[in-house]
Amino acid sequence: MGLMLNRALERLDFLGHISDNPCYLVRTYLSPANRRAAGCLLGWMAELGMQTQHLPDGTVRGVLPGAAPEAKPLLLGSHLDTVTNAGKYDGALGLIAALAALEELRDQGIQLPFPVHLLGFSDEEGVRFQTTYLGSRGVTGQLDLETRARLDAAGQSQSLVLATEGWHEDASNIHYVAGSVRGYVELHIEQGRSLEEFDEAACVVSGINGQSRLLVTLTGRADHAGTTPMEFRRDSLTGAAEAILATEKLARDHPGLVATVGKIEVLPGGSNSIPEVTSFTLDFRHAVDAERVRLLKALENSVRKITASRELELNWQLVQENDAVVCDAELARNLCDALERVTGSRRQLASGAGHDGVAISKVAPIGMIFVRCRGGLSHHPDEYVSPADIGVGIRVLVEFLKSLPA
Ligand SMILES: [Zn+2]
């Protein structure tokens, strides 16, 4: 296990240095660094004796046939992409822990009675197209036309980017359909503080909270900053500022709701021009789907009042919506059994963050393991998981895989 853990730590470090920017870690959908990271994972999977595939949409897969290659496979996976200025554990740890667990089984001379497919998804964070799970939606046939029409910062549509990579509708892409796999299991950092508070290294995930993502655009009128009196202005940015503060207030007033504006764009974007168009992203989450929908409607109504009073046009665009997902009871029980053998705990926690399991849950039962991260911090270069906790996570995966019946 010591050697295995060292190798896992080295691999995390290695992936953590594969970046599209020399100053910080960032890998986005189909970016050069994302492809290099995918190639790296591909190499490690091949070393393990897996049959490997690099899909045109950037996702990679390794297949370990097991004793009964025709049996329904178990999917393991996580994502290769990162946010901008990321830590090295979010996504990568799940892939490296899965690899380490499979290597440990090989070294113990254990052949699983079913195939394992290890998937490294090209996009989970949604940085490039502001829409999440492109990798896991890709392998489950959920890349709809609306998603593929979305534009990146360079004005390229996802369709165009995919076509450039040789992807097309009828290509021999991986396509998991409902009932074709026995389940999907992912190990991920917790990205919260609960495990630290409980002083536990890992837990099993009970479900994933629902989420709405929006793009909100306010349009006013551009004009000269020096010659336009205040009362004649239709300033989209000041309207957006009021809308963003209303968002924060709503979330503060409703425990359980978290709402975030993470990106804002202003046109024409000159210091001496009144902002004509301001658009911002809105990320809106709640554990209870009906509450999320109700509060989002309430927010939309208040933003409509704000924009009407300022004579601004409002475009309230829902980009993505995912209902809460409940993890599969049987997988959760198997994972809890494995967790208990390693740590003595059967703790389960709900995930406030979204994960690829949300997309995979449309076709397969899902289960997840969370590993403690320092201070709950993620999406930050100081993200940290102790080697001991990584070791616990790998051992839980090993125990889980060993315990599954044929
Ligand atoms: Zn992640």
XYZ file of N, CA and C and ligand atoms in Angstrom, residues 78-79 90-91 124-125 186 188-189 191 354-355 379, ligand 1:
40
model
N -13.971 10.055 -12.904
C -14.019 11.423 -12.414
C -13.593 12.313 -13.580
N -13.356 13.590 -13.311
C -13.100 14.494 -14.428
C -11.653 14.963 -14.497
N -9.242 18.120 -7.087
C -10.614 18.094 -7.575
C -10.647 17.409 -8.943
N -11.274 16.242 -9.010
C -11.322 15.480 -10.260
C -10.198 14.482 -10.337
N -16.285 18.593 -16.550
C -17.298 18.510 -15.498
C -17.588 19.918 -14.990
N -16.550 20.754 -14.944
C -16.673 22.073 -14.327
C -17.453 23.071 -15.180
N -17.754 7.033 -7.965
C -16.711 8.068 -8.052
C -16.229 8.438 -6.658
N -14.266 11.465 -4.677
C -14.049 12.895 -4.917
C -13.715 13.563 -3.597
N -13.036 14.691 -3.657
C -12.830 15.438 -2.413
C -14.177 16.012 -1.955
N -15.055 18.922 -0.601
C -15.308 20.325 -0.925
C -16.226 20.973 0.110
N -22.110 19.677 -7.448
C -22.548 18.757 -8.497
C -21.391 17.859 -8.911
N -21.717 16.698 -9.443
C -20.681 15.767 -9.892
C -21.169 15.031 -11.138
N -11.453 24.435 -5.443
C -11.437 25.459 -6.496
C -10.459 26.570 -6.103
Zn -14.802 17.919 -9.183
